[in-house]
Structure formats: structure tokens, C-alpha cells
PDB file of N, CA and C in Angstrom:
ATOM      1  N   MET A 582       2.354  -5.117   6.333  1.00  0.00           N
ATOM      2  CA  MET A 582       2.116  -3.985   5.494  1.00  0.00           C
ATOM      3  C   MET A 582       3.360  -3.111   5.558  1.00  0.00           C
ATOM      4  N   VAL A 583       3.750  -2.619   4.406  1.00  0.00           N
ATOM      5  CA  VAL A 583       4.972  -1.814   4.335  1.00  0.00           C
ATOM      6  C   VAL A 583       4.748  -0.568   3.493  1.00  0.00           C
ATOM      7  N   SER A 584       5.534   0.435   3.756  1.00  0.00           N
ATOM      8  CA  SER A 584       5.545   1.630   2.932  1.00  0.00           C
ATOM      9  C   SER A 584       6.729   1.491   1.990  1.00  0.00           C
ATOM     10  N   LEU A 585       6.484   0.927   0.825  1.00  0.00           N
ATOM     11  CA  LEU A 585       7.561   0.609  -0.103  1.00  0.00           C
ATOM     12  C   LEU A 585       8.173   1.853  -0.734  1.00  0.00           C
ATOM     13  N   TYR A 586       7.324   2.791  -1.132  1.00  0.00           N
ATOM     14  CA  TYR A 586       7.830   3.994  -1.800  1.00  0.00           C
ATOM     15  C   TYR A 586       7.701   5.204  -0.888  1.00  0.00           C
ATOM     16  N   HIS A 587       8.295   5.110   0.297  1.00  0.00           N
ATOM     17  CA  HIS A 587       8.239   6.214   1.243  1.00  0.00           C
ATOM     18  C   HIS A 587       9.075   7.386   0.773  1.00  0.00           C
ATOM     19  N   THR A 588       9.959   7.141  -0.175  1.00  0.00           N
ATOM     20  CA  THR A 588      10.675   8.222  -0.854  1.00  0.00           C
ATOM     21  C   THR A 588      10.446   8.032  -2.348  1.00  0.00           C
ATOM     22  N   MET A 589      10.517   9.117  -3.066  1.00  0.00           N
ATOM     23  CA  MET A 589      10.257   9.047  -4.498  1.00  0.00           C
ATOM     24  C   MET A 589      11.330   8.232  -5.208  1.00  0.00           C
ATOM     25  N   ILE A 590      10.909   7.509  -6.240  1.00  0.00           N
ATOM     26  CA  ILE A 590      11.882   6.817  -7.077  1.00  0.00           C
ATOM     27  C   ILE A 590      12.681   7.864  -7.828  1.00  0.00           C
ATOM     28  N   GLU A 591      13.874   7.504  -8.242  1.00  0.00           N
ATOM     29  CA  GLU A 591      14.797   8.451  -8.862  1.00  0.00           C
ATOM     30  C   GLU A 591      14.162   9.210 -10.031  1.00  0.00           C
ATOM     31  N   GLU A 592      13.372   8.495 -10.842  1.00  0.00           N
ATOM     32  CA  GLU A 592      12.767   9.124 -12.019  1.00  0.00           C
ATOM     33  C   GLU A 592      11.767  10.235 -11.657  1.00  0.00           C
ATOM     34  N   LEU A 593      11.233  10.193 -10.441  1.00  0.00           N
ATOM     35  CA  LEU A 593      10.246  11.193 -10.016  1.00  0.00           C
ATOM     36  C   LEU A 593      10.751  12.101  -8.893  1.00  0.00           C
ATOM     37  N   LYS A 594      12.006  11.946  -8.546  1.00  0.00           N
ATOM     38  CA  LYS A 594      12.545  12.691  -7.402  1.00  0.00           C
ATOM     39  C   LYS A 594      12.330  14.197  -7.520  1.00  0.00           C
ATOM     40  N   ASP A 595      12.469  14.749  -8.713  1.00  0.00           N
ATOM     41  CA  ASP A 595      12.306  16.190  -8.910  1.00  0.00           C
ATOM     42  C   ASP A 595      10.945  16.539  -9.499  1.00  0.00           C
ATOM     43  N   SER A 596       9.998  15.645  -9.364  1.00  0.00           N
ATOM     44  CA  SER A 596       8.662  15.857  -9.924  1.00  0.00           C
ATOM     45  C   SER A 596       7.954  17.019  -9.246  1.00  0.00           C
ATOM     46  N   THR A 597       7.209  17.759 -10.050  1.00  0.00           N
ATOM     47  CA  THR A 597       6.367  18.817  -9.501  1.00  0.00           C
ATOM     48  C   THR A 597       4.906  18.372  -9.492  1.00  0.00           C
ATOM     49  N   SER A 598       4.666  17.130  -9.871  1.00  0.00           N
ATOM     50  CA  SER A 598       3.306  16.593  -9.911  1.00  0.00           C
ATOM     51  C   SER A 598       2.799  16.361  -8.499  1.00  0.00           C
ATOM     52  N   GLU A 599       1.744  17.089  -8.135  1.00  0.00           N
ATOM     53  CA  GLU A 599       1.165  16.918  -6.803  1.00  0.00           C
ATOM     54  C   GLU A 599       0.628  15.504  -6.608  1.00  0.00           C
ATOM     55  N   ALA A 600       0.082  14.915  -7.672  1.00  0.00           N
ATOM     56  CA  ALA A 600      -0.463  13.558  -7.574  1.00  0.00           C
ATOM     57  C   ALA A 600       0.648  12.548  -7.267  1.00  0.00           C
ATOM     58  N   ALA A 601       1.784  12.687  -7.916  1.00  0.00           N
ATOM     59  CA  ALA A 601       2.902  11.770  -7.679  1.00  0.00           C
ATOM     60  C   ALA A 601       3.434  11.920  -6.254  1.00  0.00           C
ATOM     61  N   ILE A 602       3.550  13.140  -5.805  1.00  0.00           N
ATOM     62  CA  ILE A 602       4.054  13.387  -4.448  1.00  0.00           C
ATOM     63  C   ILE A 602       3.065  12.853  -3.407  1.00  0.00           C
ATOM     64  N   PHE A 603       1.773  13.117  -3.595  1.00  0.00           N
ATOM     65  CA  PHE A 603       0.756  12.620  -2.672  1.00  0.00           C
ATOM     66  C   PHE A 603       0.776  11.097  -2.617  1.00  0.00           C
ATOM     67  N   THR A 604       0.809  10.472  -3.805  1.00  0.00           N
ATOM     68  CA  THR A 604       0.794   9.011  -3.871  1.00  0.00           C
ATOM     69  C   THR A 604       2.010   8.415  -3.177  1.00  0.00           C
ATOM     70  N   SER A 605       3.173   9.010  -3.379  1.00  0.00           N
ATOM     71  CA  SER A 605       4.392   8.475  -2.762  1.00  0.00           C
ATOM     72  C   SER A 605       4.322   8.519  -1.239  1.00  0.00           C
ATOM     73  N   LYS A 606       3.519   9.431  -0.694  1.00  0.00           N
ATOM     74  CA  LYS A 606       3.412   9.552   0.753  1.00  0.00           C
ATOM     75  C   LYS A 606       2.261   8.740   1.343  1.00  0.00           C
ATOM     76  N   HIS A 607       1.396   8.174   0.498  1.00  0.00           N
ATOM     77  CA  HIS A 607       0.208   7.490   0.991  1.00  0.00           C
ATOM     78  C   HIS A 607       0.056   6.045   0.526  1.00  0.00           C
ATOM     79  N   ILE A 608       0.960   5.553  -0.293  1.00  0.00           N
ATOM     80  CA  ILE A 608       0.829   4.188  -0.796  1.00  0.00           C
ATOM     81  C   ILE A 608       1.288   3.186   0.261  1.00  0.00           C
ATOM     82  N   ILE A 609       0.536   2.111   0.386  1.00  0.00           N
ATOM     83  CA  ILE A 609       0.877   1.034   1.317  1.00  0.00           C
ATOM     84  C   ILE A 609       0.832  -0.272   0.529  1.00  0.00           C
ATOM     85  N   ASN A 610       1.801  -1.105   0.755  1.00  0.00           N
ATOM     86  CA  ASN A 610       1.865  -2.398   0.076  1.00  0.00           C
ATOM     87  C   ASN A 610       1.551  -3.512   1.064  1.00  0.00           C
ATOM     88  N   PHE A 611       0.729  -4.432   0.615  1.00  0.00           N
ATOM     89  CA  PHE A 611       0.392  -5.596   1.425  1.00  0.00           C
ATOM     90  C   PHE A 611       1.024  -6.824   0.786  1.00  0.00           C
ATOM     91  N   PRO A 612       2.053  -7.380   1.424  1.00  0.00           N
ATOM     92  CA  PRO A 612       2.651  -8.591   0.860  1.00  0.00           C
ATOM     93  C   PRO A 612       1.682  -9.760   1.009  1.00  0.00           C
ATOM     94  N   VAL A 613       1.213 -10.275  -0.111  1.00  0.00           N
ATOM     95  CA  VAL A 613       0.238 -11.357  -0.108  1.00  0.00           C
ATOM     96  C   VAL A 613       0.789 -12.511  -0.934  1.00  0.00           C
ATOM     97  N   HIS A 614       0.888 -13.658  -0.327  1.00  0.00           N
ATOM     98  CA  HIS A 614       1.405 -14.843  -1.014  1.00  0.00           C
ATOM     99  C   HIS A 614       0.451 -15.275  -2.115  1.00  0.00           C
ATOM    100  N   GLN A 615       0.984 -15.747  -3.213  1.00  0.00           N
ATOM    101  CA  GLN A 615       0.155 -16.135  -4.363  1.00  0.00           C
ATOM    102  C   GLN A 615      -0.754 -17.326  -4.071  1.00  0.00           C
ATOM    103  N   ASP A 616      -0.498 -18.071  -3.024  1.00  0.00           N
ATOM    104  CA  ASP A 616      -1.331 -19.230  -2.687  1.00  0.00           C
ATOM    105  C   ASP A 616      -2.420 -18.911  -1.668  1.00  0.00           C
ATOM    106  N   ILE A 617      -2.622 -17.639  -1.363  1.00  0.00           N
ATOM    107  CA  ILE A 617      -3.626 -17.272  -0.379  1.00  0.00           C
ATOM    108  C   ILE A 617      -5.034 -17.575  -0.918  1.00  0.00           C
ATOM    109  N   ASP A 618      -5.906 -18.014  -0.037  1.00  0.00           N
ATOM    110  CA  ASP A 618      -7.304 -18.265  -0.404  1.00  0.00           C
ATOM    111  C   ASP A 618      -8.070 -16.948  -0.371  1.00  0.00           C
ATOM    112  N   ILE A 619      -9.108 -16.843  -1.163  1.00  0.00           N
ATOM    113  CA  ILE A 619      -9.918 -15.629  -1.204  1.00  0.00           C
ATOM    114  C   ILE A 619     -10.537 -15.328   0.164  1.00  0.00           C
ATOM    115  N   LYS A 620     -10.872 -16.382   0.925  1.00  0.00           N
ATOM    116  CA  LYS A 620     -11.433 -16.148   2.264  1.00  0.00           C
ATOM    117  C   LYS A 620     -10.399 -15.505   3.178  1.00  0.00           C
ATOM    118  N   ASP A 621      -9.126 -15.845   2.982  1.00  0.00           N
ATOM    119  CA  ASP A 621      -8.072 -15.220   3.785  1.00  0.00           C
ATOM    120  C   ASP A 621      -7.908 -13.748   3.409  1.00  0.00           C
ATOM    121  N   LEU A 622      -8.041 -13.462   2.128  1.00  0.00           N
ATOM    122  CA  LEU A 622      -7.968 -12.082   1.669  1.00  0.00           C
ATOM    123  C   LEU A 622      -9.158 -11.285   2.216  1.00  0.00           C
ATOM    124  N   ASP A 623     -10.331 -11.894   2.191  1.00  0.00           N
ATOM    125  CA  ASP A 623     -11.509 -11.248   2.773  1.00  0.00           C
ATOM    126  C   ASP A 623     -11.285 -10.951   4.258  1.00  0.00           C
ATOM    127  N   ASN A 624     -10.672 -11.877   4.964  1.00  0.00           N
ATOM    128  CA  ASN A 624     -10.379 -11.697   6.386  1.00  0.00           C
ATOM    129  C   ASN A 624      -9.379 -10.549   6.586  1.00  0.00           C
ATOM    130  N   LEU A 625      -8.398 -10.457   5.719  1.00  0.00           N
ATOM    131  CA  LEU A 625      -7.431  -9.368   5.786  1.00  0.00           C
ATOM    132  C   LEU A 625      -8.140  -8.021   5.643  1.00  0.00           C
ATOM    133  N   ILE A 626      -9.085  -7.937   4.729  1.00  0.00           N
ATOM    134  CA  ILE A 626      -9.836  -6.702   4.511  1.00  0.00           C
ATOM    135  C   ILE A 626     -10.668  -6.349   5.741  1.00  0.00           C
ATOM    136  N   VAL A 627     -11.325  -7.348   6.328  1.00  0.00           N
ATOM    137  CA  VAL A 627     -12.121  -7.119   7.540  1.00  0.00           C
ATOM    138  C   VAL A 627     -11.233  -6.579   8.655  1.00  0.00           C
ATOM    139  N   LYS A 628     -10.080  -7.204   8.853  1.00  0.00           N
ATOM    140  CA  LYS A 628      -9.165  -6.771   9.924  1.00  0.00           C
ATOM    141  C   LYS A 628      -8.636  -5.369   9.667  1.00  0.00           C
ATOM    142  N   LEU A 629      -8.325  -5.056   8.415  1.00  0.00           N
ATOM    143  CA  LEU A 629      -7.828  -3.726   8.081  1.00  0.00           C
ATOM    144  C   LEU A 629      -8.896  -2.674   8.377  1.00  0.00           C
ATOM    145  N   LYS A 630     -10.137  -2.966   8.026  1.00  0.00           N
ATOM    146  CA  LYS A 630     -11.220  -2.032   8.311  1.00  0.00           C
ATOM    147  C   LYS A 630     -11.377  -1.802   9.801  1.00  0.00           C
ATOM    148  N   ILE A 631     -11.187  -2.848  10.596  1.00  0.00           N
ATOM    149  CA  ILE A 631     -11.261  -2.705  12.062  1.00  0.00           C
ATOM    150  C   ILE A 631     -10.152  -1.771  12.551  1.00  0.00           C
ATOM    151  N   VAL A 632      -8.958  -1.991  12.042  1.00  0.00           N
ATOM    152  CA  VAL A 632      -7.820  -1.157  12.455  1.00  0.00           C
ATOM    153  C   VAL A 632      -8.033   0.306  12.060  1.00  0.00           C
ATOM    154  N   LEU A 633      -8.624   0.504  10.880  1.00  0.00           N
ATOM    155  CA  LEU A 633      -8.842   1.864  10.387  1.00  0.00           C
ATOM    156  C   LEU A 633     -10.143   2.476  10.881  1.00  0.00           C
ATOM    157  N   ASN A 634     -10.880   1.703  11.666  1.00  0.00           N
ATOM    158  CA  ASN A 634     -12.186   2.146  12.167  1.00  0.00           C
ATOM    159  C   ASN A 634     -13.114   2.544  11.032  1.00  0.00           C
ATOM    160  N   ALA A 635     -13.097   1.737   9.966  1.00  0.00           N
ATOM    161  CA  ALA A 635     -13.929   2.051   8.793  1.00  0.00           C
ATOM    162  C   ALA A 635     -15.236   1.287   8.843  1.00  0.00           C
TER     163      ALA A 635
END
């Protein structure tokens, strides 16, 4: 899992939009291979919930 947009993209760097600023600080990307099985994706979700105590 990576924080891809931990800084604003150039087009939004001077944005006053609270939604854009919030999103840029909270978005997380999960690199998932296109050949992954749905059961593996389900397992990823289960593990993430455990980590987040959800």
C-alpha cells in the first residue's frame, strides 16, 4: 500500500478546495495485479480490516 498523492498534483497545488486537500492527505493506493483472483482480493480486505481494527 502506498500514498501516491501525498502531495498535491501541480494542477491542484494552489487549490482552495477543502475536499481536494483532504483527499490528497487521505488517499491510499493498493497495487493489485490484474491476474489476482477475487478470493485473494477478499483476503486482502479481511487483512486490511484486521489492521484497521474495523
